[in-house]
mmCIF file of C-alpha atoms in Angstrom:
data_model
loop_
_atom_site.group_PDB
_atom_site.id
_atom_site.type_symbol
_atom_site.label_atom_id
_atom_site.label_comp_id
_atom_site.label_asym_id
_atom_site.label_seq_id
_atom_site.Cartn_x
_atom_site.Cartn_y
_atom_site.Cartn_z
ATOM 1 C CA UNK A 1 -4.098 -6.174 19.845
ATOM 2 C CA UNK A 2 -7.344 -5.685 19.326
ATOM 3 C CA UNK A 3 -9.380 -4.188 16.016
ATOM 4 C CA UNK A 4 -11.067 -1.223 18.563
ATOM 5 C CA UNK A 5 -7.077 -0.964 20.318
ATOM 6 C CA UNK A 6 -6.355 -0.494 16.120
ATOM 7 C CA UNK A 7 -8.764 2.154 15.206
ATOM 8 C CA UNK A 8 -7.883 3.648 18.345
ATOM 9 C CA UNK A 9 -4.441 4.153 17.893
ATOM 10 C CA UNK A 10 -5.208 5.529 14.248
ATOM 11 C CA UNK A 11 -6.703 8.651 16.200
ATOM 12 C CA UNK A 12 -3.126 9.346 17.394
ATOM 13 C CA UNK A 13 -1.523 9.166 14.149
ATOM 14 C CA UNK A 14 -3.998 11.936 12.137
ATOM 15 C CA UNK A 15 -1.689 14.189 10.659
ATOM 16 C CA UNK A 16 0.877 11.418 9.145
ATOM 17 C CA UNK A 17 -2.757 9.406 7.772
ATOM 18 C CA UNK A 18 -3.389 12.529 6.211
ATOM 19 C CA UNK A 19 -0.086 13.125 4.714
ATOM 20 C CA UNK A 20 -0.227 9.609 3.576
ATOM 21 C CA UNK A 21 -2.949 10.123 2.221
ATOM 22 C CA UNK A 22 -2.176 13.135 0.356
ATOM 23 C CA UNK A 23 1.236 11.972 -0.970
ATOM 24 C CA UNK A 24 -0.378 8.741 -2.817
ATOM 25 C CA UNK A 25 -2.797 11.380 -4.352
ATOM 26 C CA UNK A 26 -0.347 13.699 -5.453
ATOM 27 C CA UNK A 27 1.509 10.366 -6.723
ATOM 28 C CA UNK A 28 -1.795 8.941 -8.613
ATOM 29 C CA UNK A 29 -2.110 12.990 -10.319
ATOM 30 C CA UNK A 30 2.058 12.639 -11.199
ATOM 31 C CA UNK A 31 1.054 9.450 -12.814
ATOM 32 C CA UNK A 32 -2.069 10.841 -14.556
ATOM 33 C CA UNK A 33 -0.536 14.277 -15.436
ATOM 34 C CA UNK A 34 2.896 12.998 -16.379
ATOM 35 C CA UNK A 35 1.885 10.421 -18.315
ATOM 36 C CA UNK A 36 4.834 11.119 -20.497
ATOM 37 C CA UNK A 37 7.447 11.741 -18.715
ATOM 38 C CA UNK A 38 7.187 9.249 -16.032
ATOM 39 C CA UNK A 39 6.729 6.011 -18.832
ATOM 40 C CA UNK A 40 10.302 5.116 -18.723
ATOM 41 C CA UNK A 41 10.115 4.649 -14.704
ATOM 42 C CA UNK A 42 6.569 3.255 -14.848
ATOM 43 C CA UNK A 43 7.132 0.285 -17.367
ATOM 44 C CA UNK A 44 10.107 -0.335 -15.675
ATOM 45 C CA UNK A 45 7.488 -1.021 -12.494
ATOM 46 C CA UNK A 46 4.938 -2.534 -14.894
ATOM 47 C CA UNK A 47 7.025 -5.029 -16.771
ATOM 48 C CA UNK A 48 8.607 -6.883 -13.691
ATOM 49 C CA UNK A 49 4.756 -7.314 -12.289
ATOM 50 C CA UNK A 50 3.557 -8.421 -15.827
ATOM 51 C CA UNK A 51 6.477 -10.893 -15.913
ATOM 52 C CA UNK A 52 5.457 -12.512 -12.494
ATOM 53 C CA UNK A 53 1.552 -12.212 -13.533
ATOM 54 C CA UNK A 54 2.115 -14.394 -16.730
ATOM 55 C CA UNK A 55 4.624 -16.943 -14.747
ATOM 56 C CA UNK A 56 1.754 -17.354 -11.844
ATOM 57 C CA UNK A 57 -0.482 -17.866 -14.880
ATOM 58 C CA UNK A 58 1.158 -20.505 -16.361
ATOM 59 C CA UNK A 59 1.438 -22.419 -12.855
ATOM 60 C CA UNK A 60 -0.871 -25.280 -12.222
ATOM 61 C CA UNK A 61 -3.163 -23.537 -9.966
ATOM 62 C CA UNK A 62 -2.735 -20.025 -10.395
ATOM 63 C CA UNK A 63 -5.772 -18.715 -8.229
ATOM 64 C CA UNK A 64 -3.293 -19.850 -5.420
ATOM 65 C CA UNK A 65 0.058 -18.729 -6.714
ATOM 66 C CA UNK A 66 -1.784 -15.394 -7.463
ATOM 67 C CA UNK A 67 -2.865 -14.890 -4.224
ATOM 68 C CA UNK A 68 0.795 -16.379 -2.344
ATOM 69 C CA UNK A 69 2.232 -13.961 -4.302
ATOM 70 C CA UNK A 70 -0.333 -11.033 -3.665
ATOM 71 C CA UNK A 71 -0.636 -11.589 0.004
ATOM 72 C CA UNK A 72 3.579 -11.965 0.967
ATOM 73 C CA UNK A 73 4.613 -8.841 -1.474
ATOM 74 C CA UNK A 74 2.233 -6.860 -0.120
ATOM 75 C CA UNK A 75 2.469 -7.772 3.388
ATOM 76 C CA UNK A 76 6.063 -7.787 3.857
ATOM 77 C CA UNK A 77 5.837 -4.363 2.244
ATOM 78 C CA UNK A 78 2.940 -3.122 4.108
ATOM 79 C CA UNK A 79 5.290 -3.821 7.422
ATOM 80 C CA UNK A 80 8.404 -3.151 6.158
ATOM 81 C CA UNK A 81 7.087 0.290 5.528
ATOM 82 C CA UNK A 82 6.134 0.863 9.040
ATOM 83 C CA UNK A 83 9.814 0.423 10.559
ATOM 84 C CA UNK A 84 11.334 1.508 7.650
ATOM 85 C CA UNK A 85 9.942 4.710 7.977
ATOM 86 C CA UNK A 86 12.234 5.162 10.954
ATOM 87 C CA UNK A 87 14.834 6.413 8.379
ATOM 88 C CA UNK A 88 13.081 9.790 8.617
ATOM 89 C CA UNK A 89 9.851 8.514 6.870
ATOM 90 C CA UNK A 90 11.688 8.681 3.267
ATOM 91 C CA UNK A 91 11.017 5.301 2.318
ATOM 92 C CA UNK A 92 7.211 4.995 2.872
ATOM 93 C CA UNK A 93 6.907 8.757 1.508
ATOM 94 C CA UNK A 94 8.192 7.449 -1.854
ATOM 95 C CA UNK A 95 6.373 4.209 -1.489
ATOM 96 C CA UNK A 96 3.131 6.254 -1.176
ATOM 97 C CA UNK A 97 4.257 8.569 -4.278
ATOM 98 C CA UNK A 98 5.245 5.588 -6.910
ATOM 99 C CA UNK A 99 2.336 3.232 -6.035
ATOM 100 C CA UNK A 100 0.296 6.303 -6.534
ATOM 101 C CA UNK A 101 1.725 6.852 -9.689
ATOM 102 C CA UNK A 102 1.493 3.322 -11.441
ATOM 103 C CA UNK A 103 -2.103 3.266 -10.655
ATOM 104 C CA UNK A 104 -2.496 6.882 -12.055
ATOM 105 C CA UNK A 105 -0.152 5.936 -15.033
ATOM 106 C CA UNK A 106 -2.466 2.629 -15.754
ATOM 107 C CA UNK A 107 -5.855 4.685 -15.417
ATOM 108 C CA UNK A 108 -4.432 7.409 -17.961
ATOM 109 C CA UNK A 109 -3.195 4.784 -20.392
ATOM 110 C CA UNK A 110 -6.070 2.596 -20.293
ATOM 111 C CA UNK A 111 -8.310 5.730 -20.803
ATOM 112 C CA UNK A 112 -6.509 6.181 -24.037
ATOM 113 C CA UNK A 113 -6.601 2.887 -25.290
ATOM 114 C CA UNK A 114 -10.363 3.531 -25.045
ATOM 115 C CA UNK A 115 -11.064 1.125 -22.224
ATOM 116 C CA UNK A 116 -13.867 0.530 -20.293
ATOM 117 C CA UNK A 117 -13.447 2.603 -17.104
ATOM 118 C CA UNK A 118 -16.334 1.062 -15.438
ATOM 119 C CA UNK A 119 -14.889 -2.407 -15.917
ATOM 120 C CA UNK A 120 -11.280 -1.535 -14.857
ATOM 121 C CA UNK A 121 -11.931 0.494 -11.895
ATOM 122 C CA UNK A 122 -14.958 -1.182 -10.738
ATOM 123 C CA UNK A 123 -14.047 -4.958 -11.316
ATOM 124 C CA UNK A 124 -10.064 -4.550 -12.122
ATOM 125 C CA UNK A 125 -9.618 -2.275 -9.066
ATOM 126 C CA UNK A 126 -12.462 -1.506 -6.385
ATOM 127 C CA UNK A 127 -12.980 -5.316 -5.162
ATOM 128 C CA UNK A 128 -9.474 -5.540 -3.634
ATOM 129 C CA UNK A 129 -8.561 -1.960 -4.229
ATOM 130 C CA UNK A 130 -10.961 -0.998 -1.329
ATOM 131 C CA UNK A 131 -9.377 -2.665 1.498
ATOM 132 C CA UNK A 132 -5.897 -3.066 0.100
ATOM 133 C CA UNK A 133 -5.126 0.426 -0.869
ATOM 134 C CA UNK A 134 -6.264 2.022 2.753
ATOM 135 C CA UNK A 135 -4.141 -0.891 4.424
ATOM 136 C CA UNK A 136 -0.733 0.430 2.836
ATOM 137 C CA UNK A 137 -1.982 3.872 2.788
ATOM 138 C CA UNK A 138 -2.188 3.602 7.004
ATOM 139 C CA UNK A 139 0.491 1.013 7.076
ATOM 140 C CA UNK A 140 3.053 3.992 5.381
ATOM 141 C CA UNK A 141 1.266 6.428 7.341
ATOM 142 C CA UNK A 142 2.649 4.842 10.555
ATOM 143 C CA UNK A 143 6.114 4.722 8.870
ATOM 144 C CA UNK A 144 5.988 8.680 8.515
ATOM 145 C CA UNK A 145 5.081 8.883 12.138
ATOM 146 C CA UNK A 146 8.077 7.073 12.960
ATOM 147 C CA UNK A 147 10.222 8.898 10.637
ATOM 148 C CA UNK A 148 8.674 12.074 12.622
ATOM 149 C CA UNK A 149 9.678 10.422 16.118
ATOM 150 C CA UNK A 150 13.062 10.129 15.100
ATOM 151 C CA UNK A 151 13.431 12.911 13.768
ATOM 152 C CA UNK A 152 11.938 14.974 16.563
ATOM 153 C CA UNK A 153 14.495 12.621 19.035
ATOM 154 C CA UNK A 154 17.077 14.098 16.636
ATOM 155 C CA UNK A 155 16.473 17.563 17.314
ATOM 156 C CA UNK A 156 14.889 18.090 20.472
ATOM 157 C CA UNK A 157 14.605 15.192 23.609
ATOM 158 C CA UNK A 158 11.279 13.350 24.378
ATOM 159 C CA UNK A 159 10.180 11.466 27.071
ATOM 160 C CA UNK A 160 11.184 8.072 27.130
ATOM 161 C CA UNK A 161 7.718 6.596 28.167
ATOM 162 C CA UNK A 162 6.237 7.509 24.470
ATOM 163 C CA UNK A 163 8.414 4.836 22.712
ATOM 164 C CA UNK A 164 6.728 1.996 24.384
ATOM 165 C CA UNK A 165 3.384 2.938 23.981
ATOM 166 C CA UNK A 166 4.375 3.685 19.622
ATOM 167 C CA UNK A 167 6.140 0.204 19.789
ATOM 168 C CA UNK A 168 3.041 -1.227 20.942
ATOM 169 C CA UNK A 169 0.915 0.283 18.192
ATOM 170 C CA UNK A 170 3.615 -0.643 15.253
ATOM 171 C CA UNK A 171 2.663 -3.795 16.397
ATOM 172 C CA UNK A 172 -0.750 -4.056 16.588
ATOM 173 C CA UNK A 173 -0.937 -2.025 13.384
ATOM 174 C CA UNK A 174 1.396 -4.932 11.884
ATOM 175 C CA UNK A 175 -0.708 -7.540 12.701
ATOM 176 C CA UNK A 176 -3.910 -5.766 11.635
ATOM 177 C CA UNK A 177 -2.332 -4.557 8.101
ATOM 178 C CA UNK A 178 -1.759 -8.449 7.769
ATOM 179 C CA UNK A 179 -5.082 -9.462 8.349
ATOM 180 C CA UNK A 180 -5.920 -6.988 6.027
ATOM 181 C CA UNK A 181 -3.363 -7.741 3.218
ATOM 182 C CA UNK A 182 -4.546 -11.312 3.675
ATOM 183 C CA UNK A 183 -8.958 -10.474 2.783
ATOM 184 C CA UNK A 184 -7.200 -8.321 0.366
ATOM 185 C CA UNK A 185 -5.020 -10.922 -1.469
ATOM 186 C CA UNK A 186 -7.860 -13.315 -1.500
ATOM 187 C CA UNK A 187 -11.029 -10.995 -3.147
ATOM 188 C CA UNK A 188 -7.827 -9.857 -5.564
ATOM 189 C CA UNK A 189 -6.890 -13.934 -6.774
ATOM 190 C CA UNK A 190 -10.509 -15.014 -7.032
ATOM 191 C CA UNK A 191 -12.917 -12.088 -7.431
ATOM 192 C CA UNK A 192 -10.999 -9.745 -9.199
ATOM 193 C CA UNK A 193 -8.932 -12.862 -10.864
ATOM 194 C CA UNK A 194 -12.593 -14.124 -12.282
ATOM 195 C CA UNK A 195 -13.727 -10.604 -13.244
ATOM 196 C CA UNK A 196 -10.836 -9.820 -15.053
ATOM 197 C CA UNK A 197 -9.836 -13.194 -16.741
#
C-alpha cells in the first residue's frame, strides 16, 4: 500500500498510461479544434458545473463546500473509473476523451474572448491542474488495463494467479488516487479559489 508499491505497479501498466494519456490529448485537440461543433455537448458539461459553482458560492463557507464538492466528485470518479473500466475499458476511454475536451473547449473559448492565458492556465489551472489531472489520467489508465484483462480473459485463458496480484494494485492505486484527489481538492478551493476570485 505503499507510495514506492504505487509507482511500482505504474511500471506494469505502461502501455494503458500511455494510451491514457494520449486519449485525453486527442480529447483536449477535439475540444480545441472542434470548437464548433462540440458547443452543444460542452455547455451541456459546462452549465451543470457552473450551476453547482454559483450554489457552493452562495453557501456560508464556500472555501469548504468548494473543496467537499471537488474532492468526492472527483474521487468517486477517479475510482469508479478504475473498476469501471472492466466493461472493456469504454467508460474511462470516454472519460479521458470528454474531460479532455472541456478543458480544450474552455482554453479555445477563453482565447477568443481575449483572456489572459497566463492567468487562466497558470493560476486557473496549473496549481491543482498539476496533480489532479495526472491522478485521473493514471486512475483511467488502470481502468483500460482492466478493460484489457477482460477482454484478453474473453478471448484467450490466463493464468489465474495474475488477478490477485491486479486486484491488489486497483487497490493500492485507489487509495493513492484518493490521497491525491484530496491535495488536489484542497490547492483547487483555496489557492486556485483565491487566485481566481
Amino acid at each position: 500500500m505503499s507510495f514506492f508499491t504505487f509507482i511500482k505497479d505504474l511500471k506494469t501498466i505502461r502501455t494503458a498510461l500511455l494510451l491514457s494519456c494520449i486519449l485525453f490529448t486527442v480529447g483536449v485537440i477535439a475540444g480545441w479544434v472542434g470548437t464548433v461543433s462540440l458547443e452543444k455537448l460542452l455547455l451541456e458539461q459546462i452549465e451543470g458545473l457552473s450551476e453547482i459553482s454559483n450554489n457552493l458560492r452562495e453557501s456560508s463557507n464556500p472555501m469548504l463546500s468548494f473543496f467537499i464538492f471537488i474532492f468526492l466528485n472527483n474521487s468517486i470518479k477517479g475510482v469508479l473509473m478504475i473498476f469501471l473500466g472492466s466493461l472493456l475499458g469504454i467508460i474511462p476511454a470516454l472519460f479521458l476523451l470528454i474531460n479532455g475536451a472541456v478543458i480544450g473547449y474552455l482554453v479555445h473559448i477563453s482565447t477568443l474572448q481575449g483572456e489572459d492565458m497566463f492567468n487562466l492556465i497558470v493560476k486557473g489551472l496549473l496549481p491543482h491542474g498539476i496533480i489532479e489531472i495526472p491522478a485521473i489520467i493514471i486512475a483511467c489508465a488502470f481502468g483500460l488495463h482492466f478493460g484489457g484483462k477482460v477482454a484478453s480473459r474473453m478471448f484467450r485463458p490466463t493464468r489465474g494467479a495474475e488477478w490477485p496480484v491486479f486486484m491488489r494494485q486497483t487497490l493500492t492505486a485507489s487509495i493513492w488516487i484518493v490521497i491525491l484527489l484530496f491535495i488536489a481538492a484542497i490547492i483547487e478551493s483555496t489557492i486556485t479559489f483565491s487566485l481566481l476570485s
